[in-house]
PDB file of C-alpha atoms in Angstrom:
ATOM      1  CA  HIS A   1      -0.212  -0.011   0.020  1.00  0.00           C
ATOM      2  CA  SER A   2       0.871   3.765  -0.645  1.00  0.00           C
ATOM      3  CA  ASP A   3      -0.105   6.997   0.337  1.00  0.00           C
ATOM      4  CA  SER A   4      -0.013  10.506  -0.910  1.00  0.00           C
ATOM      5  CA  LYS A   5       3.031  11.071   0.985  1.00  0.00           C
ATOM      6  CA  GLY A   6       5.133   8.414  -1.196  1.00  0.00           C
ATOM      7  CA  ARG A   7       5.059   6.402   1.726  1.00  0.00           C
ATOM      8  CA  LEU A   8       4.563   2.523   1.360  1.00  0.00           C
ATOM      9  CA  TRP A   9       2.947   0.802   4.380  1.00  0.00           C
ATOM     10  CA  PHE A  10       3.622  -2.941   5.023  1.00  0.00           C
ATOM     11  CA  LEU A  11       0.836  -4.805   6.962  1.00  0.00           C
ATOM     12  CA  GLY A  12       1.567  -8.029   8.743  1.00  0.00           C
ATOM     13  CA  LEU A  13       0.630 -10.858  10.948  1.00  0.00           C
ATOM     14  CA  VAL A  14       2.086 -11.366  13.945  1.00  0.00           C
ATOM     15  CA  LEU A  15       2.858 -15.021  15.750  1.00  0.00           C
ATOM     16  CA  GLN A  16       2.364 -15.377  19.193  1.00  0.00           C
ATOM     17  CA  SER A  17       5.234 -17.050  20.928  1.00  0.00           C
ATOM     18  CA  GLU A  18       6.580 -17.576  24.658  1.00  0.00           C
ATOM     19  CA  GLY A  19       6.655 -14.268  26.249  1.00  0.00           C
ATOM     20  CA  THR A  20       5.403 -12.160  23.846  1.00  0.00           C
ATOM     21  CA  SER A  21       1.764 -10.295  22.894  1.00  0.00           C
ATOM     22  CA  THR A  22       0.266  -9.756  19.980  1.00  0.00           C
ATOM     23  CA  GLN A  23      -1.519  -7.169  21.511  1.00  0.00           C
ATOM     24  CA  SER A  24       2.143  -4.949  21.884  1.00  0.00           C
ATOM     25  CA  ALA A  25       3.193  -6.362  19.109  1.00  0.00           C
ATOM     26  CA  VAL A  26       3.739  -4.252  16.322  1.00  0.00           C
ATOM     27  CA  ALA A  27       2.337  -5.256  12.789  1.00  0.00           C
ATOM     28  CA  VAL A  28       2.513  -2.259  10.687  1.00  0.00           C
ATOM     29  CA  HIS A  29       5.775  -0.770   9.365  1.00  0.00           C
ATOM     30  CA  VAL A  30       6.347   2.224   6.958  1.00  0.00           C
ATOM     31  CA  TYR A  31       8.898   2.759   4.712  1.00  0.00           C
ATOM     32  CA  GLN A  32      10.234   6.150   3.572  1.00  0.00           C
ATOM     33  CA  ASP A  33      13.844   7.524   1.984  1.00  0.00           C
ATOM     34  CA  GLY A  34      15.227   4.027   2.348  1.00  0.00           C
ATOM     35  CA  ILE A  35      13.918   3.540   6.086  1.00  0.00           C
ATOM     36  CA  PHE A  36      11.694   0.823   7.796  1.00  0.00           C
ATOM     37  CA  SER A  37       9.990   2.405  11.093  1.00  0.00           C
ATOM     38  CA  PRO A  38       7.314   0.699  12.633  1.00  0.00           C
ATOM     39  CA  PHE A  39       4.161   1.987  13.020  1.00  0.00           C
ATOM     40  CA  ALA A  40       2.734   2.340  16.765  1.00  0.00           C
ATOM     41  CA  MET A  41      -0.765   1.987  17.093  1.00  0.00           C
ATOM     42  CA  PRO A  42      -3.195   1.775  20.181  1.00  0.00           C
ATOM     43  CA  GLU A  43      -3.654  -1.156  21.971  1.00  0.00           C
ATOM     44  CA  ALA A  44      -6.553  -3.369  21.444  1.00  0.00           C
ATOM     45  CA  LEU A  45      -7.182  -2.472  17.915  1.00  0.00           C
ATOM     46  CA  GLY A  46      -5.551  -6.415  17.094  1.00  0.00           C
ATOM     47  CA  VAL A  47      -2.414  -4.633  16.365  1.00  0.00           C
ATOM     48  CA  GLY A  48      -1.102  -7.997  15.823  1.00  0.00           C
ATOM     49  CA  ARG A  49      -3.475  -8.910  13.370  1.00  0.00           C
ATOM     50  CA  ILE A  50      -3.524  -5.895  10.670  1.00  0.00           C
ATOM     51  CA  TYR A  51      -5.143  -6.658   7.199  1.00  0.00           C
ATOM     52  CA  SER A  52      -6.197  -3.733   5.736  1.00  0.00           C
ATOM     53  CA  PHE A  53      -5.140  -0.290   5.222  1.00  0.00           C
ATOM     54  CA  ALA A  54      -6.643   2.808   2.987  1.00  0.00           C
ATOM     55  CA  GLU A  55      -6.166   6.345   3.048  1.00  0.00           C
ATOM     56  CA  GLY A  56      -8.648   8.900   2.639  1.00  0.00           C
ATOM     57  CA  VAL A  57      -8.720  11.978   0.286  1.00  0.00           C
ATOM     58  CA  ASP A  58      -8.177  14.322   3.206  1.00  0.00           C
ATOM     59  CA  GLY A  59      -5.620  12.099   4.751  1.00  0.00           C
ATOM     60  CA  THR A  60      -7.319   9.804   7.267  1.00  0.00           C
ATOM     61  CA  LEU A  61      -5.831   6.661   8.155  1.00  0.00           C
ATOM     62  CA  TRP A  62      -7.737   3.661   8.042  1.00  0.00           C
ATOM     63  CA  PHE A  63      -6.601  -0.114   9.691  1.00  0.00           C
ATOM     64  CA  GLY A  64      -9.081  -3.306   8.973  1.00  0.00           C
ATOM     65  CA  THR A  65      -7.911  -5.375  11.723  1.00  0.00           C
ATOM     66  CA  ILE A  66      -8.860  -8.521  13.684  1.00  0.00           C
ATOM     67  CA  GLY A  67     -10.462  -6.306  16.021  1.00  0.00           C
ATOM     68  CA  GLY A  68     -12.789  -3.983  13.975  1.00  0.00           C
ATOM     69  CA  ILE A  69     -12.235  -0.952  12.053  1.00  0.00           C
ATOM     70  CA  ALA A  70      -9.745   1.775  13.171  1.00  0.00           C
ATOM     71  CA  ARG A  71      -9.329   5.383  12.147  1.00  0.00           C
ATOM     72  CA  LEU A  72      -6.888   8.197  12.319  1.00  0.00           C
ATOM     73  CA  ARG A  73      -7.695  11.514  11.738  1.00  0.00           C
ATOM     74  CA  ASP A  74      -6.346  14.484  12.956  1.00  0.00           C
ATOM     75  CA  ASP A  75      -4.065  13.076  15.102  1.00  0.00           C
ATOM     76  CA  GLU A  76      -7.215  11.608  17.033  1.00  0.00           C
ATOM     77  CA  TRP A  77      -8.114   7.277  17.031  1.00  0.00           C
ATOM     78  CA  THR A  78     -11.377   5.824  16.573  1.00  0.00           C
ATOM     79  CA  ARG A  79     -12.849   2.279  16.324  1.00  0.00           C
ATOM     80  CA  TRP A  80     -15.575   0.432  15.157  1.00  0.00           C
ATOM     81  CA  THR A  81     -16.286  -3.036  16.486  1.00  0.00           C
ATOM     82  CA  GLU A  82     -19.067  -5.502  17.372  1.00  0.00           C
ATOM     83  CA  ALA A  83     -20.182  -3.476  20.205  1.00  0.00           C
ATOM     84  CA  GLY A  84     -20.078  -0.168  18.870  1.00  0.00           C
ATOM     85  CA  SER A  85     -17.943   2.997  18.467  1.00  0.00           C
ATOM     86  CA  SER A  86     -15.484   4.536  20.543  1.00  0.00           C
ATOM     87  CA  ARG A  87     -12.428   6.608  21.033  1.00  0.00           C
ATOM     88  CA  LEU A  88      -9.244   7.141  22.555  1.00  0.00           C
ATOM     89  CA  ARG A  89      -9.311   9.516  25.192  1.00  0.00           C
ATOM     90  CA  ALA A  90      -6.401  10.155  27.411  1.00  0.00           C
ATOM     91  CA  GLY A  91      -5.057   6.581  26.470  1.00  0.00           C
ATOM     92  CA  GLU A  92      -8.365   4.890  27.406  1.00  0.00           C
ATOM     93  CA  TRP A  93     -10.687   4.144  25.048  1.00  0.00           C
ATOM     94  CA  THR A  94     -14.170   6.013  25.394  1.00  0.00           C
ATOM     95  CA  PRO A  95     -17.491   4.092  24.390  1.00  0.00           C
ATOM     96  CA  TRP A  96     -19.442   6.244  21.804  1.00  0.00           C
ATOM     97  CA  ASN A  97     -22.065   5.150  20.657  1.00  0.00           C
ATOM     98  CA  THR A  98     -23.579   1.276  20.694  1.00  0.00           C
ATOM     99  CA  GLU A  99     -26.043   1.896  17.788  1.00  0.00           C
ATOM    100  CA  GLN A 100     -22.680   2.277  15.546  1.00  0.00           C
ATOM    101  CA  ALA A 101     -21.594  -1.543  15.525  1.00  0.00           C
ATOM    102  CA  LEU A 102     -20.333  -3.668  13.073  1.00  0.00           C
ATOM    103  CA  GLU A 103     -21.596  -7.002  11.969  1.00  0.00           C
ATOM    104  CA  VAL A 104     -18.377  -8.780  12.410  1.00  0.00           C
ATOM    105  CA  ASP A 105     -15.224  -7.754  13.924  1.00  0.00           C
ATOM    106  CA  ARG A 106     -12.798  -9.207  11.469  1.00  0.00           C
ATOM    107  CA  ILE A 107     -12.119  -6.914   8.860  1.00  0.00           C
ATOM    108  CA  PHE A 108     -10.486  -8.159   5.761  1.00  0.00           C
ATOM    109  CA  VAL A 109     -10.388  -5.228   2.993  1.00  0.00           C
ATOM    110  CA  LEU A 110     -10.790  -1.634   2.852  1.00  0.00           C
ATOM    111  CA  ALA A 111     -11.407   1.044   0.215  1.00  0.00           C
ATOM    112  CA  VAL A 112     -11.937   4.811  -0.164  1.00  0.00           C
ATOM    113  CA  GLY A 113     -14.226   6.426  -2.246  1.00  0.00           C
ATOM    114  CA  ILE A 114     -13.220   9.721  -4.583  1.00  0.00           C
ATOM    115  CA  ASP A 115     -15.759  10.950  -2.099  1.00  0.00           C
ATOM    116  CA  GLY A 116     -14.037   9.862   0.999  1.00  0.00           C
ATOM    117  CA  ARG A 117     -16.298   7.613   1.965  1.00  0.00           C
ATOM    118  CA  LEU A 118     -14.858   4.095   3.165  1.00  0.00           C
ATOM    119  CA  TRP A 119     -16.027   0.391   2.051  1.00  0.00           C
ATOM    120  CA  PHE A 120     -15.053  -2.564   3.851  1.00  0.00           C
ATOM    121  CA  GLY A 121     -15.507  -6.341   3.556  1.00  0.00           C
ATOM    122  CA  ASP A 122     -15.495  -8.810   6.307  1.00  0.00           C
ATOM    123  CA  GLU A 123     -15.929 -12.220   3.761  1.00  0.00           C
ATOM    124  CA  LYS A 124     -19.409 -12.765   5.302  1.00  0.00           C
ATOM    125  CA  GLU A 125     -21.742  -9.866   6.071  1.00  0.00           C
ATOM    126  CA  GLY A 126     -21.836  -8.508   2.533  1.00  0.00           C
ATOM    127  CA  LEU A 127     -20.219  -4.840   1.528  1.00  0.00           C
ATOM    128  CA  GLY A 128     -19.891  -2.362   4.409  1.00  0.00           C
ATOM    129  CA  THR A 129     -19.570   1.351   4.520  1.00  0.00           C
ATOM    130  CA  ILE A 130     -19.356   4.001   6.767  1.00  0.00           C
ATOM    131  CA  ASP A 131     -21.606   6.826   6.250  1.00  0.00           C
ATOM    132  CA  PRO A 132     -20.968  10.480   7.088  1.00  0.00           C
ATOM    133  CA  GLU A 133     -22.774  10.313  10.718  1.00  0.00           C
ATOM    134  CA  ASP A 134     -20.243   7.237  11.219  1.00  0.00           C
ATOM    135  CA  THR A 135     -22.452   4.461  11.150  1.00  0.00           C
ATOM    136  CA  PRO A 136     -21.594   1.517   9.417  1.00  0.00           C
ATOM    137  CA  LEU A 137     -24.053   0.683   6.988  1.00  0.00           C
ATOM    138  CA  TYR A 138     -24.331  -3.073   4.846  1.00  0.00           C
ATOM    139  CA  PHE A 139     -25.485  -4.131   1.299  1.00  0.00           C
ATOM    140  CA  THR A 140     -25.752  -7.602   0.762  1.00  0.00           C
ATOM    141  CA  THR A 141     -26.991  -9.820  -2.241  1.00  0.00           C
ATOM    142  CA  LYS A 142     -30.649  -8.386  -0.909  1.00  0.00           C
ATOM    143  CA  ASP A 143     -29.868  -4.919  -2.411  1.00  0.00           C
ATOM    144  CA  GLY A 144     -28.187  -6.186  -5.221  1.00  0.00           C
ATOM    145  CA  LEU A 145     -24.606  -7.240  -4.349  1.00  0.00           C
ATOM    146  CA  ILE A 146     -23.191 -10.278  -6.600  1.00  0.00           C
ATOM    147  CA  ASN A 147     -22.215 -12.084  -3.246  1.00  0.00           C
ATOM    148  CA  ASN A 148     -22.047 -11.341   0.426  1.00  0.00           C
ATOM    149  CA  GLN A 149     -18.365 -12.449   0.680  1.00  0.00           C
ATOM    150  CA  ALA A 150     -16.856  -9.855  -0.762  1.00  0.00           C
ATOM    151  CA  ARG A 151     -12.927 -10.505  -0.467  1.00  0.00           C
ATOM    152  CA  ASP A 152     -10.965  -7.369  -2.222  1.00  0.00           C
ATOM    153  CA  LEU A 153     -12.321  -3.990  -3.726  1.00  0.00           C
ATOM    154  CA  ASP A 154     -10.774  -1.306  -5.495  1.00  0.00           C
ATOM    155  CA  VAL A 155     -12.175   1.959  -6.536  1.00  0.00           C
ATOM    156  CA  GLY A 156     -11.751   3.700 -10.315  1.00  0.00           C
ATOM    157  CA  ALA A 157     -10.816   6.857 -11.555  1.00  0.00           C
ATOM    158  CA  ASP A 158     -14.153   8.069 -12.281  1.00  0.00           C
ATOM    159  CA  GLY A 159     -15.830   6.731  -8.648  1.00  0.00           C
ATOM    160  CA  THR A 160     -16.895   3.049  -9.773  1.00  0.00           C
ATOM    161  CA  LEU A 161     -16.232   0.735  -6.665  1.00  0.00           C
ATOM    162  CA  TRP A 162     -15.182  -2.782  -8.006  1.00  0.00           C
ATOM    163  CA  LEU A 163     -15.218  -6.294  -5.950  1.00  0.00           C
ATOM    164  CA  GLY A 164     -13.994  -9.355  -6.131  1.00  0.00           C
ATOM    165  CA  THR A 165     -15.985 -11.932  -3.976  1.00  0.00           C
ATOM    166  CA  ARG A 166     -16.635 -15.712  -4.313  1.00  0.00           C
ATOM    167  CA  GLY A 167     -19.785 -15.368  -6.549  1.00  0.00           C
ATOM    168  CA  GLY A 168     -18.305 -13.278  -9.288  1.00  0.00           C
ATOM    169  CA  LEU A 169     -17.232  -9.577 -10.146  1.00  0.00           C
ATOM    170  CA  GLY A 170     -19.390  -6.692  -9.319  1.00  0.00           C
ATOM    171  CA  SER A 171     -19.579  -3.249  -8.982  1.00  0.00           C
ATOM    172  CA  TYR A 172     -21.372  -0.018  -7.722  1.00  0.00           C
ATOM    173  CA  ARG A 173     -21.684   3.224  -8.944  1.00  0.00           C
ATOM    174  CA  GLU A 174     -24.123   6.074  -7.969  1.00  0.00           C
ATOM    175  CA  GLY A 175     -26.705   3.411  -6.835  1.00  0.00           C
ATOM    176  CA  VAL A 176     -26.534   1.073  -9.479  1.00  0.00           C
ATOM    177  CA  TRP A 177     -25.412  -2.733  -9.071  1.00  0.00           C
ATOM    178  CA  SER A 178     -23.726  -4.053 -11.871  1.00  0.00           C
ATOM    179  CA  ARG A 179     -22.436  -8.107 -11.974  1.00  0.00           C
ATOM    180  CA  PHE A 180     -19.934  -9.892 -14.348  1.00  0.00           C
ATOM    181  CA  GLY A 181     -20.330 -13.712 -13.844  1.00  0.00           C
ATOM    182  CA  ARG A 182     -20.580 -16.406 -16.027  1.00  0.00           C
ATOM    183  CA  ASN A 183     -22.487 -14.771 -18.853  1.00  0.00           C
ATOM    184  CA  THR A 184     -20.086 -12.589 -19.173  1.00  0.00           C
ATOM    185  CA  GLY A 185     -17.323 -14.477 -19.493  1.00  0.00           C
ATOM    186  CA  ILE A 186     -15.850 -14.900 -16.102  1.00  0.00           C
ATOM    187  CA  VAL A 187     -15.881 -18.522 -15.623  1.00  0.00           C
ATOM    188  CA  SER A 188     -14.614 -19.018 -11.966  1.00  0.00           C
ATOM    189  CA  GLY A 189     -16.740 -17.589  -9.295  1.00  0.00           C
ATOM    190  CA  ASP A 190     -14.206 -17.673  -6.795  1.00  0.00           C
ATOM    191  CA  LEU A 191     -12.239 -14.019  -7.518  1.00  0.00           C
ATOM    192  CA  TRP A 192      -9.756 -12.525  -4.782  1.00  0.00           C
ATOM    193  CA  PRO A 193      -7.601  -9.758  -6.096  1.00  0.00           C
ATOM    194  CA  VAL A 194      -9.351  -6.757  -7.823  1.00  0.00           C
ATOM    195  CA  ALA A 195      -7.013  -3.990  -9.539  1.00  0.00           C
ATOM    196  CA  VAL A 196      -8.188  -0.914 -11.537  1.00  0.00           C
ATOM    197  CA  ARG A 197      -5.588   0.341 -13.960  1.00  0.00           C
ATOM    198  CA  GLY A 198      -6.736   3.039 -16.055  1.00  0.00           C
ATOM    199  CA  ASP A 199      -9.635   1.998 -18.449  1.00  0.00           C
ATOM    200  CA  ARG A 200      -8.833  -1.996 -17.401  1.00  0.00           C
ATOM    201  CA  VAL A 201     -10.147  -3.905 -14.190  1.00  0.00           C
ATOM    202  CA  TYR A 202      -7.569  -6.681 -13.355  1.00  0.00           C
ATOM    203  CA  ALA A 203      -9.896  -9.937 -11.317  1.00  0.00           C
ATOM    204  CA  GLY A 204      -7.563 -12.223 -10.090  1.00  0.00           C
ATOM    205  CA  THR A 205      -8.577 -16.095  -9.575  1.00  0.00           C
ATOM    206  CA  ALA A 206      -8.116 -18.854  -7.220  1.00  0.00           C
ATOM    207  CA  GLY A 207      -5.571 -21.214  -9.804  1.00  0.00           C
ATOM    208  CA  GLU A 208      -7.665 -19.927 -12.702  1.00  0.00           C
ATOM    209  CA  GLY A 209      -5.874 -17.257 -14.144  1.00  0.00           C
ATOM    210  CA  THR A 210      -6.820 -13.378 -14.252  1.00  0.00           C
ATOM    211  CA  TYR A 211      -9.678 -11.754 -16.043  1.00  0.00           C
ATOM    212  CA  ILE A 212      -9.022  -8.509 -17.421  1.00  0.00           C
ATOM    213  CA  LEU A 213     -12.422  -6.011 -18.571  1.00  0.00           C
TER     214      LEU A 213
END
């Protein structure tokens, strides 16, 4: 992952060994000017299991962890879990809103739209987003999502959100859902990495090559 400052972000999964704790371990490192530096995160964020990173258009940093979603904005940490949202105050997490809860704590993938909205996937409950009021919302197959197991996300320059799922490739733009499955030439339903480069969309599969739209 890279950010607007040209830094590279490396995320990891820290393995617990005797005498160590995944809560105190550092799983995020930043590479800048030829130097790797650990990026300190508050404890209780599942810091030993950081799965995803995204930067907002305003410089906000988002992290998807085993313990929910974390946001660093203007030097203030906010997190969302199954218990609701909370904010870090004087080194302590203060509950903020129990109605701003996630369906699942483990957040596997993140992406930020050109409008600054965060999108996320947990591989179970469909496609999630954080609305302007900081409340998590979910879209599922009932809303038009191609499959509820979203495994990767990317956003094109035109604002289209692309999803790689266990049921094919999907997209969302301005309230319109689109599906790309067998009828469009995507034979494999088990997609994982998705990358938008220019006017091309690349979707990887589990051992069946790469599809290019």
